[in-house]
Tab-separated table of C-alpha atoms in Angstrom:
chain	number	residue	atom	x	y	z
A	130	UNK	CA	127.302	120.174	89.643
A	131	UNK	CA	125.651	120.210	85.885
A	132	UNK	CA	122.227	119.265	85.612
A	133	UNK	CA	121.016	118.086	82.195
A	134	UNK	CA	118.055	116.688	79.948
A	135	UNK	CA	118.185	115.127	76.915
A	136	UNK	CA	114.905	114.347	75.075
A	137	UNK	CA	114.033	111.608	72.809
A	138	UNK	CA	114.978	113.199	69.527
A	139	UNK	CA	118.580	112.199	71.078
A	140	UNK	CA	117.589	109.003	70.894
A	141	UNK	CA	116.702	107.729	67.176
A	142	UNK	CA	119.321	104.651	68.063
A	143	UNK	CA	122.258	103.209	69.907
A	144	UNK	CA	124.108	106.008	68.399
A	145	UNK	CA	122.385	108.646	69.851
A	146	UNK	CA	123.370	106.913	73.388
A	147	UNK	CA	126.701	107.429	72.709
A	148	UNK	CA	126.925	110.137	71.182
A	149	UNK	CA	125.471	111.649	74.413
A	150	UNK	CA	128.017	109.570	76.281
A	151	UNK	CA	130.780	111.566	74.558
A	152	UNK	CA	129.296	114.746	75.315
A	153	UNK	CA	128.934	113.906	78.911
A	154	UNK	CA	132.513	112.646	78.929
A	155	UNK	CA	133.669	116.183	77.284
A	156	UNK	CA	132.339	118.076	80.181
A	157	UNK	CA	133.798	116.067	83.032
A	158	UNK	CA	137.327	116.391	80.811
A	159	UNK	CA	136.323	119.831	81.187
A	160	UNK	CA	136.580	120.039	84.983
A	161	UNK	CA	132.559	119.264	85.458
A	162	UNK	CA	132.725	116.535	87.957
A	163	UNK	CA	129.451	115.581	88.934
A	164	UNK	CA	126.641	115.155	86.294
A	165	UNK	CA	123.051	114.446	86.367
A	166	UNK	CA	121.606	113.343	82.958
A	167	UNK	CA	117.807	113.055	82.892
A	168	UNK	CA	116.619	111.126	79.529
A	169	UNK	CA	113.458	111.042	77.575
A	170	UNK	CA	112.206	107.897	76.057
A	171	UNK	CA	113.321	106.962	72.484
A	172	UNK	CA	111.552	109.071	70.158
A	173	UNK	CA	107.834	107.158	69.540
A	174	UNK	CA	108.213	104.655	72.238
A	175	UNK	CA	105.659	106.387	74.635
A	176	UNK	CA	102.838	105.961	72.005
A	177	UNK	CA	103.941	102.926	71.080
A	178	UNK	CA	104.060	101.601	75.178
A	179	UNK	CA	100.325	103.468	75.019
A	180	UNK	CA	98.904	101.996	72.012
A	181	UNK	CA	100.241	98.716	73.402
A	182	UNK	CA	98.370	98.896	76.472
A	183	UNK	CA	94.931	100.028	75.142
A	184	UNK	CA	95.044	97.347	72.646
A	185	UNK	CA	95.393	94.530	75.170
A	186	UNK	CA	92.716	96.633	77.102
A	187	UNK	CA	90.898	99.601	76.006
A	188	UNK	CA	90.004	100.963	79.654
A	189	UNK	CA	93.304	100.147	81.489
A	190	UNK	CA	93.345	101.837	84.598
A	191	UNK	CA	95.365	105.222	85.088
A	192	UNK	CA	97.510	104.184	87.734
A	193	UNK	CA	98.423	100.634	84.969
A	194	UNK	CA	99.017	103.269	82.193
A	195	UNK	CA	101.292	105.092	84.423
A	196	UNK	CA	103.513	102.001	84.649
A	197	UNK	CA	103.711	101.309	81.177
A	198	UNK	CA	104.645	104.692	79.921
A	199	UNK	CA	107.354	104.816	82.662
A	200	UNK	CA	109.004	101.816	81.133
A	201	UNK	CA	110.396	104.046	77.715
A	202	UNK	CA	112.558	106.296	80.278
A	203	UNK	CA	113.562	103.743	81.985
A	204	UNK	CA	115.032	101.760	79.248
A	205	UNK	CA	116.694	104.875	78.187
A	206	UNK	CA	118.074	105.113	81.475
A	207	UNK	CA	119.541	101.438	80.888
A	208	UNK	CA	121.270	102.539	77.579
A	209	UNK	CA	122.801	105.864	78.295
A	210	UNK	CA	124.132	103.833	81.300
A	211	UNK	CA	125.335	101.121	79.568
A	212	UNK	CA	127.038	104.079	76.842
A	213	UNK	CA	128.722	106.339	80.323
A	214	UNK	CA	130.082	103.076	81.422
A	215	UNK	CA	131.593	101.727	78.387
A	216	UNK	CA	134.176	105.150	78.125
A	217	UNK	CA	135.335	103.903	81.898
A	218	UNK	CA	133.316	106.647	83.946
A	219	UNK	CA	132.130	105.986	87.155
A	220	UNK	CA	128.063	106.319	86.328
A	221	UNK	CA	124.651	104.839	88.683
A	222	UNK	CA	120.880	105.318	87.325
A	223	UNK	CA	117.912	106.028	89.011
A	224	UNK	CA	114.496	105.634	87.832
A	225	UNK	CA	110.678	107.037	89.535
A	226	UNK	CA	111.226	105.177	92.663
A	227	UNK	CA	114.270	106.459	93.884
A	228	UNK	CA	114.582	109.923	92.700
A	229	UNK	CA	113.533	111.186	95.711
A	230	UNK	CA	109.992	112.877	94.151
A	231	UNK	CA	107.074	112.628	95.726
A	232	UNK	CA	103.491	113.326	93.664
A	233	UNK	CA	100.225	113.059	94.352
A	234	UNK	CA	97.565	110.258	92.532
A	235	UNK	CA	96.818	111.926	89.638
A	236	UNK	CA	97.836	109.739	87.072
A	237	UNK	CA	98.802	110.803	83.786
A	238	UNK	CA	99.426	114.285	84.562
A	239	UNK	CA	100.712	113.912	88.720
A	240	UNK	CA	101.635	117.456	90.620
A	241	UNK	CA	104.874	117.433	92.569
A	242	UNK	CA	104.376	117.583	96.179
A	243	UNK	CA	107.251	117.009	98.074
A	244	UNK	CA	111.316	115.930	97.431
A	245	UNK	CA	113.593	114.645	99.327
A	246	UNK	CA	117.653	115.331	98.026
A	247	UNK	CA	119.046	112.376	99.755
A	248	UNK	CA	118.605	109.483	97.671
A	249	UNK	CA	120.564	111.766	94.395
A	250	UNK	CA	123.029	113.247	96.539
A	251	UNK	CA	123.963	109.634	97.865
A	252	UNK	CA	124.122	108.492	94.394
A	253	UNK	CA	126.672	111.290	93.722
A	254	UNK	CA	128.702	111.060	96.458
A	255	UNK	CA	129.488	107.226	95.151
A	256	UNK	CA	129.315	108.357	91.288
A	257	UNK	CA	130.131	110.972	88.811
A	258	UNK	CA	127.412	110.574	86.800
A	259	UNK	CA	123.703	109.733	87.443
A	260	UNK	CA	121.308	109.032	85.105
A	261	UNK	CA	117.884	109.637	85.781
A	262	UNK	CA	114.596	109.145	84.285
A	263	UNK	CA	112.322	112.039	83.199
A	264	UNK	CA	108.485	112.180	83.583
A	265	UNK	CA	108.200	109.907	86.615
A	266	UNK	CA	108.158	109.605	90.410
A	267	UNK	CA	105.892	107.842	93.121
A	268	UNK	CA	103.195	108.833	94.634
A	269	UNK	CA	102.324	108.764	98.288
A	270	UNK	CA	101.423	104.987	98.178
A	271	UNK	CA	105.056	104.198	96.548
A	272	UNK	CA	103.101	103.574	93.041
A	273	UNK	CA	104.736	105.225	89.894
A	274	UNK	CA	102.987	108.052	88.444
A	275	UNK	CA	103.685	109.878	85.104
A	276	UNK	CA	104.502	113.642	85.188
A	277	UNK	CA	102.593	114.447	82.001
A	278	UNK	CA	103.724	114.106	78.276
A	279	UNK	CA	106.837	115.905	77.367
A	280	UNK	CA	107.290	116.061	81.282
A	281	UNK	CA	111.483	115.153	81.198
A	282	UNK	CA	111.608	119.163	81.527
A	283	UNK	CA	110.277	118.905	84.501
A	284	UNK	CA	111.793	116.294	86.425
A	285	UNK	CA	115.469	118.129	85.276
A	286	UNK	CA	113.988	121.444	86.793
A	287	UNK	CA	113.024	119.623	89.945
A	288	UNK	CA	116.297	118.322	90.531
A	289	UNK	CA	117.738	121.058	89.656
A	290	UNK	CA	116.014	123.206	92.487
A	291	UNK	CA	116.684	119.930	94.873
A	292	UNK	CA	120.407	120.028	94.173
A	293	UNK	CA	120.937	123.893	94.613
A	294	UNK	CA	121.557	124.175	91.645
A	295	UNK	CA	120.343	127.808	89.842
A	296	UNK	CA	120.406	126.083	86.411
A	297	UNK	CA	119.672	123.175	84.034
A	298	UNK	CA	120.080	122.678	80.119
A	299	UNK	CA	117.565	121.438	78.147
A	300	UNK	CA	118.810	119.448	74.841
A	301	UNK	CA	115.925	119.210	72.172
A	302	UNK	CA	115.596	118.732	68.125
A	303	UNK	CA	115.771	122.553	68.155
A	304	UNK	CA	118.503	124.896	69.720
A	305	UNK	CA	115.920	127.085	71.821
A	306	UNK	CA	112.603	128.963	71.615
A	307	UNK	CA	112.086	130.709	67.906
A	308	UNK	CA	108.690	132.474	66.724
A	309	UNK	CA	107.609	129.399	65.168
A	310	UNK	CA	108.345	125.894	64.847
A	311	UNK	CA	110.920	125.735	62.880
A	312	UNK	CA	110.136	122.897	61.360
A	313	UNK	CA	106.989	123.954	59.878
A	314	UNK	CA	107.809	127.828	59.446
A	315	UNK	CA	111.852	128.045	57.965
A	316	UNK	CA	111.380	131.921	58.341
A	317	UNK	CA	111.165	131.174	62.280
A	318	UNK	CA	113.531	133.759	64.125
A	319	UNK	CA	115.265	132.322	67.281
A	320	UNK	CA	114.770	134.145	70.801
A	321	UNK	CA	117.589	134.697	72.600
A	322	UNK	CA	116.145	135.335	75.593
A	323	UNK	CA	112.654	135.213	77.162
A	324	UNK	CA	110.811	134.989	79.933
A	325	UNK	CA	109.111	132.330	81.978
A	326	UNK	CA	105.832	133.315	81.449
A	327	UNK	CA	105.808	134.137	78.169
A	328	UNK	CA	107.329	130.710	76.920
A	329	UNK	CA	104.622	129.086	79.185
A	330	UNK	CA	101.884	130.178	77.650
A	331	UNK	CA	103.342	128.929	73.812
A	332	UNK	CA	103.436	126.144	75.553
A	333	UNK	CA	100.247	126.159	76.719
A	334	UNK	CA	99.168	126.470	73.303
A	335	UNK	CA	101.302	124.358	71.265
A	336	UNK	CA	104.566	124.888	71.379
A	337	UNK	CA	106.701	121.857	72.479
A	338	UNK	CA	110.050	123.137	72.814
A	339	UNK	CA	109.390	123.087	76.610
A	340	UNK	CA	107.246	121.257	78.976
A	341	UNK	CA	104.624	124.470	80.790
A	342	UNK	CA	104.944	122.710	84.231
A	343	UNK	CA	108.888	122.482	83.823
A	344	UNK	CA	108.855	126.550	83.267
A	345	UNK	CA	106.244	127.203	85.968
A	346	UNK	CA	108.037	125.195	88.573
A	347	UNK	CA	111.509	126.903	87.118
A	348	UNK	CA	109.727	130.616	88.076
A	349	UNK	CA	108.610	129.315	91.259
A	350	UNK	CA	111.882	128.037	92.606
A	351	UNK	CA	114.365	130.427	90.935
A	352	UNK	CA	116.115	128.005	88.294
A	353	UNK	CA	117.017	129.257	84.319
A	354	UNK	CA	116.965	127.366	81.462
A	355	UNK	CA	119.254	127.223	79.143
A	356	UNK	CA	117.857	125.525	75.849
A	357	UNK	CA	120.826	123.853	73.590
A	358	UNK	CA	120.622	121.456	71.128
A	359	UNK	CA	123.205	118.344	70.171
A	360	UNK	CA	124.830	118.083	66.935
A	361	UNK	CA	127.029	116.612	64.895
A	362	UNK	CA	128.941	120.090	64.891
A	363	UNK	CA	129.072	120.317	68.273
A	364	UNK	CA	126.432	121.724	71.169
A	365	UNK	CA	124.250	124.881	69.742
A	366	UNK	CA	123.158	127.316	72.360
A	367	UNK	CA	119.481	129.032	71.740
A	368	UNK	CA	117.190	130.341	74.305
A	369	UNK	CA	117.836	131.264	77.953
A	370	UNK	CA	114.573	130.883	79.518
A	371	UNK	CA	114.825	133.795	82.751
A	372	UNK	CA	112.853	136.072	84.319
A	373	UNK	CA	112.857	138.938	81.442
A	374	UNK	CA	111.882	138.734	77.630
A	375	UNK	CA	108.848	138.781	75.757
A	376	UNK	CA	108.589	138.166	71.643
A	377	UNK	CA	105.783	137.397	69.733
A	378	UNK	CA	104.898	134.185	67.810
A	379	UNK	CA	103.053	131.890	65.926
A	380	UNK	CA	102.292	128.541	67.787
A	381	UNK	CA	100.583	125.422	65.768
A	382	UNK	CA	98.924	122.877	68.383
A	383	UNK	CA	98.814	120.107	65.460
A	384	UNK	CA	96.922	117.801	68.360
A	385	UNK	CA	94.681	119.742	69.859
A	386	UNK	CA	91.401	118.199	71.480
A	387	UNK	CA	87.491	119.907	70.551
A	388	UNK	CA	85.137	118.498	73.743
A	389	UNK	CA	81.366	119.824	72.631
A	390	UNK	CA	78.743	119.795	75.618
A	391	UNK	CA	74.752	119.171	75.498
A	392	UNK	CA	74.597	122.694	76.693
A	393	UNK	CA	76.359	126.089	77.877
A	394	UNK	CA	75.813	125.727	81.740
A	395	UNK	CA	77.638	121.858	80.956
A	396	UNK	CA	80.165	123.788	78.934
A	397	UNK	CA	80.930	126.415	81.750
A	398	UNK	CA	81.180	123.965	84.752
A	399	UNK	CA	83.688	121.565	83.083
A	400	UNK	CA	85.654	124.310	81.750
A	401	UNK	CA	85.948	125.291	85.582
A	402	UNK	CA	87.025	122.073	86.790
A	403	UNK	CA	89.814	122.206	83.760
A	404	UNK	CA	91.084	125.459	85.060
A	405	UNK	CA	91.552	124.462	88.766
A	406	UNK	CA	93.527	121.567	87.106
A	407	UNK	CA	95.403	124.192	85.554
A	408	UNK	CA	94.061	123.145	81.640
A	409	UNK	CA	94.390	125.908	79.139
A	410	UNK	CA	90.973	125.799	77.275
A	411	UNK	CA	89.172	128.177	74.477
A	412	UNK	CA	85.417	128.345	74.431
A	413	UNK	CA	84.385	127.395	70.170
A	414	UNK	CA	81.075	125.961	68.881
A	415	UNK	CA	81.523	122.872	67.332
A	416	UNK	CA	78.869	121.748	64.788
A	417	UNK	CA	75.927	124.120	67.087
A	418	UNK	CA	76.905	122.919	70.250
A	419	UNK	CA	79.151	125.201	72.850
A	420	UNK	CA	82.657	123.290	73.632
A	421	UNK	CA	86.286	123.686	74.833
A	422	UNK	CA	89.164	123.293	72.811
A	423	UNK	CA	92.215	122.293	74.960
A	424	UNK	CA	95.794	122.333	73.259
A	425	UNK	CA	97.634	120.880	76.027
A	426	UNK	CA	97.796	117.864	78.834
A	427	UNK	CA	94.611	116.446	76.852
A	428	UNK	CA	94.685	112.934	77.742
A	429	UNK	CA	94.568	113.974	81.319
A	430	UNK	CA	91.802	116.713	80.516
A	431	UNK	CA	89.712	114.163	78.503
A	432	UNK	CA	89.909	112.214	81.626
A	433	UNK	CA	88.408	114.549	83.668
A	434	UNK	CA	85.746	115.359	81.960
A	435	UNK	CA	84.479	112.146	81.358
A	436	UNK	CA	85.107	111.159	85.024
A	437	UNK	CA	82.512	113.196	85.927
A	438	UNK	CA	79.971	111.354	85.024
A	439	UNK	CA	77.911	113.001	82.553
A	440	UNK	CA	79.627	112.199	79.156
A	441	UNK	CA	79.977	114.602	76.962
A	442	UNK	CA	78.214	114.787	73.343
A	443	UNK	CA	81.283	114.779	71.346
A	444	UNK	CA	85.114	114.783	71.954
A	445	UNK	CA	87.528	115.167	68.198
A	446	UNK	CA	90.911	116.153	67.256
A	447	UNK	CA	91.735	119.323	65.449
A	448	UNK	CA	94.752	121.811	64.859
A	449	UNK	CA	94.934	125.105	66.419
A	450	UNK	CA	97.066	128.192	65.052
A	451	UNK	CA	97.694	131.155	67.961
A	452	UNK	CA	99.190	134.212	67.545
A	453	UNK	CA	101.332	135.355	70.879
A	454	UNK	CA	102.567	138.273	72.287
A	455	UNK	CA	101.543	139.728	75.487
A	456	UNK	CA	98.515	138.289	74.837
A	457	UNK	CA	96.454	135.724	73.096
A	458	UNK	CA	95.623	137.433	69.938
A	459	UNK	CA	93.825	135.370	67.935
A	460	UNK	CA	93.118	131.437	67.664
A	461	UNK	CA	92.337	129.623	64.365
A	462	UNK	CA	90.924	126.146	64.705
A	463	UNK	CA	91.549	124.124	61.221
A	464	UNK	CA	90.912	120.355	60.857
A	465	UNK	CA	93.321	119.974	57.711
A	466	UNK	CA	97.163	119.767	58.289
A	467	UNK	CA	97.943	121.647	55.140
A	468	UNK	CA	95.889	124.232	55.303
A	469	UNK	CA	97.139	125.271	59.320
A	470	UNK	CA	100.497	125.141	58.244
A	471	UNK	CA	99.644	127.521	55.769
A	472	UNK	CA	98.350	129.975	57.843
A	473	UNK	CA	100.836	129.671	60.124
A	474	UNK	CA	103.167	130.554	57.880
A	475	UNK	CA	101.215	133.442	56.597
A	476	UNK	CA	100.349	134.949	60.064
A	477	UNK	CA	104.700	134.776	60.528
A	478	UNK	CA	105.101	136.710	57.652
A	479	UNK	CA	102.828	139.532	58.468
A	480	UNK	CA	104.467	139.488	61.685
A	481	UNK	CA	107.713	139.638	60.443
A	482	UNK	CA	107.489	140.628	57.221
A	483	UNK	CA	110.239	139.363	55.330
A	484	UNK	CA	111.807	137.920	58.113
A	485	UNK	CA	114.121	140.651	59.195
A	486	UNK	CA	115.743	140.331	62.565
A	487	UNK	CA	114.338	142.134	64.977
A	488	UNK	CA	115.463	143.229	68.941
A	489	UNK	CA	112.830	141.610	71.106
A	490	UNK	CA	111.185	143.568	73.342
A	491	UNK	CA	111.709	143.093	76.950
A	492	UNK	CA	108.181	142.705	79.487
């Protein structure tokens, strides 16, 4: 059985569909029988579903947000369907309520709790290929919940691990993991291989080749990634995310979130109830008052915070530049778009001066 995920950069129009379609059809020509395909939205179309929503009303409720943003994958789902079908393979969807995945009620950002393999393997038994939708499941109550931004990672690593399956590919914009985003550093070196926790924490602070929860769960239950990326060329293999590899890198959170508190003790007690939500958060002053910078999951973390009833003084957006390696070395925060990429750049370069290949160190 193949498990893969194909996020939204796939998806720029009904081309990308079937141009997916194909690819799935090459590897069942190629003795893979039985395929699971989990699909992002359409590139855009969650913050377009979101900016829909708080137009018609500003304070929708979490669990009505959650249901809107679900709606992208699902219409993904439809078309990739609608592609697998039309070259004569024998192809079923599911979408959040059957997948089998069971979350609690945090909406916007919901943990996996339990799964149940029944409902996919049923769906295989009758089908070749499934299609299923990332970032979503049900909660306890049957209502849809949202796995988190970026979260299609995820739901492909959970399935994979419900399936048996020791592996999952992960098909981005980018072939794998590289010291920088490529796309705003060209000197960027691809990784080869690394390890789970090390591409977590880039993650955690900025990088968006892959979804933090999707590695974390993929540590926890023993399954590798293998990032690859679709072209017109063919299928370029990167990173293999395992249990070994370590390299260091320059990660640019270009929408990071600066939360400034009244006072330190205010400062100290939110930034504990962001780490037991497992938040990522940097202690700055902004404009003389203490605050938290958070670079990931910070719709759900601005939630929190002001859900607790004493608002705080200021919440803005801001960039933030990180340099990785074992560590967190240092953290730059820079309002101006420009000037982060710049230093990004710069902070590469005395990294990897010139931008000679090196071996990556293993740890």
């Amino acid at each position: 059985m193949t498990i893969l995920k194909f996020g939204g950069s796939n998806f720029l129009g009904p081309e990308g569909y079937h141009r997916v379609a194909r690819h799935i059809a090459q590897r069942r020509a190629a003795g893979e029988n039985k395929i699971v395909a989990v699909v992002s939205a359409m590139k855009g179309e969650t913050d377009s579903l979101k900016a829909q929503m708080l137009e018609v009303n500003k304070e929708a409720s979490p669990s009505n947000l959650d249901a809107a943003l679900a709606i992208g994958e699902m219409r993904s789902v439809c078309l990739l369907e609608a592609a697998v079908s039309y070259l004569g393979i024998s192809v079923t969807s599911l979408d959040g309520y059957g997948l089998g995945i069971r979350t609690n009620s945090d909406f916007g950002r919901a943990t996996v709790e339990s799964v149940d393999p029944r409902p996919i393997r049923s769906a295989l038994q009758e089908h070749d290929v499934v299609i299923a939708a990332g970032a979503q499941a049900i909660d306890q109550s049957g209502r849809v919940t949202f796995l988190g931004r970026n979260a299609s990672d995820l739901t492909a690593v959970v399935l994979a691990s419900m399936l048996e399956e020791h592996a999952c590919e992960i098909y981005s914009d980018v072939p794998g993991v590289s010291t920088g985003d490529p796309n705003l550093i060209p000197q960027a070196q691809l990784i080869p291989e690394i390890g789970y926790r090390a591409i977590a924490k880039m993650s955690r602070y900025g990088a968006k080749v892959l979804h933090h929860g999707a590695v974390e769960y993929a540590e926890r239950h023993g399954v590798t990634i293998i990032c690859k990326s679709l072209t017109s060329d063919g299928v370029v293999t990167g990173t293999t995310v395992t249990g070994h590899g370590n390299a260091r890198s320059v990660t640019v959170a270009r929408d990071a979130v600066v939360i400034s508190f009244a006072s330190v003790a205010e400062r100290n007690n939110r930034r504990a109830l962001l780490d037991q939500n497992g938040i990522t958060t940097i202690d700055v002053e902004q404009n003389d008052r203490p605050g938290l910078c958070v670079m990931s999951d910070t719709d759900f973390a601005r939630r929190l915070v002001e859900g607790t009833g004493i608002p705080p003084a200021s919440i803005g957006s801001t960039m933030v530049v990180t340099v990785l390696d074992a560590s967190v070395r240092r953290v730059h925060l820079i309002g101006d778009y420009e000037r982060a990429v710049s230093l990004a750049r710069q902070l590469h370069e005395q990294m990897y001066p010139g931008a000679v290949a090196e071996r990556f160190g293993r740890g």
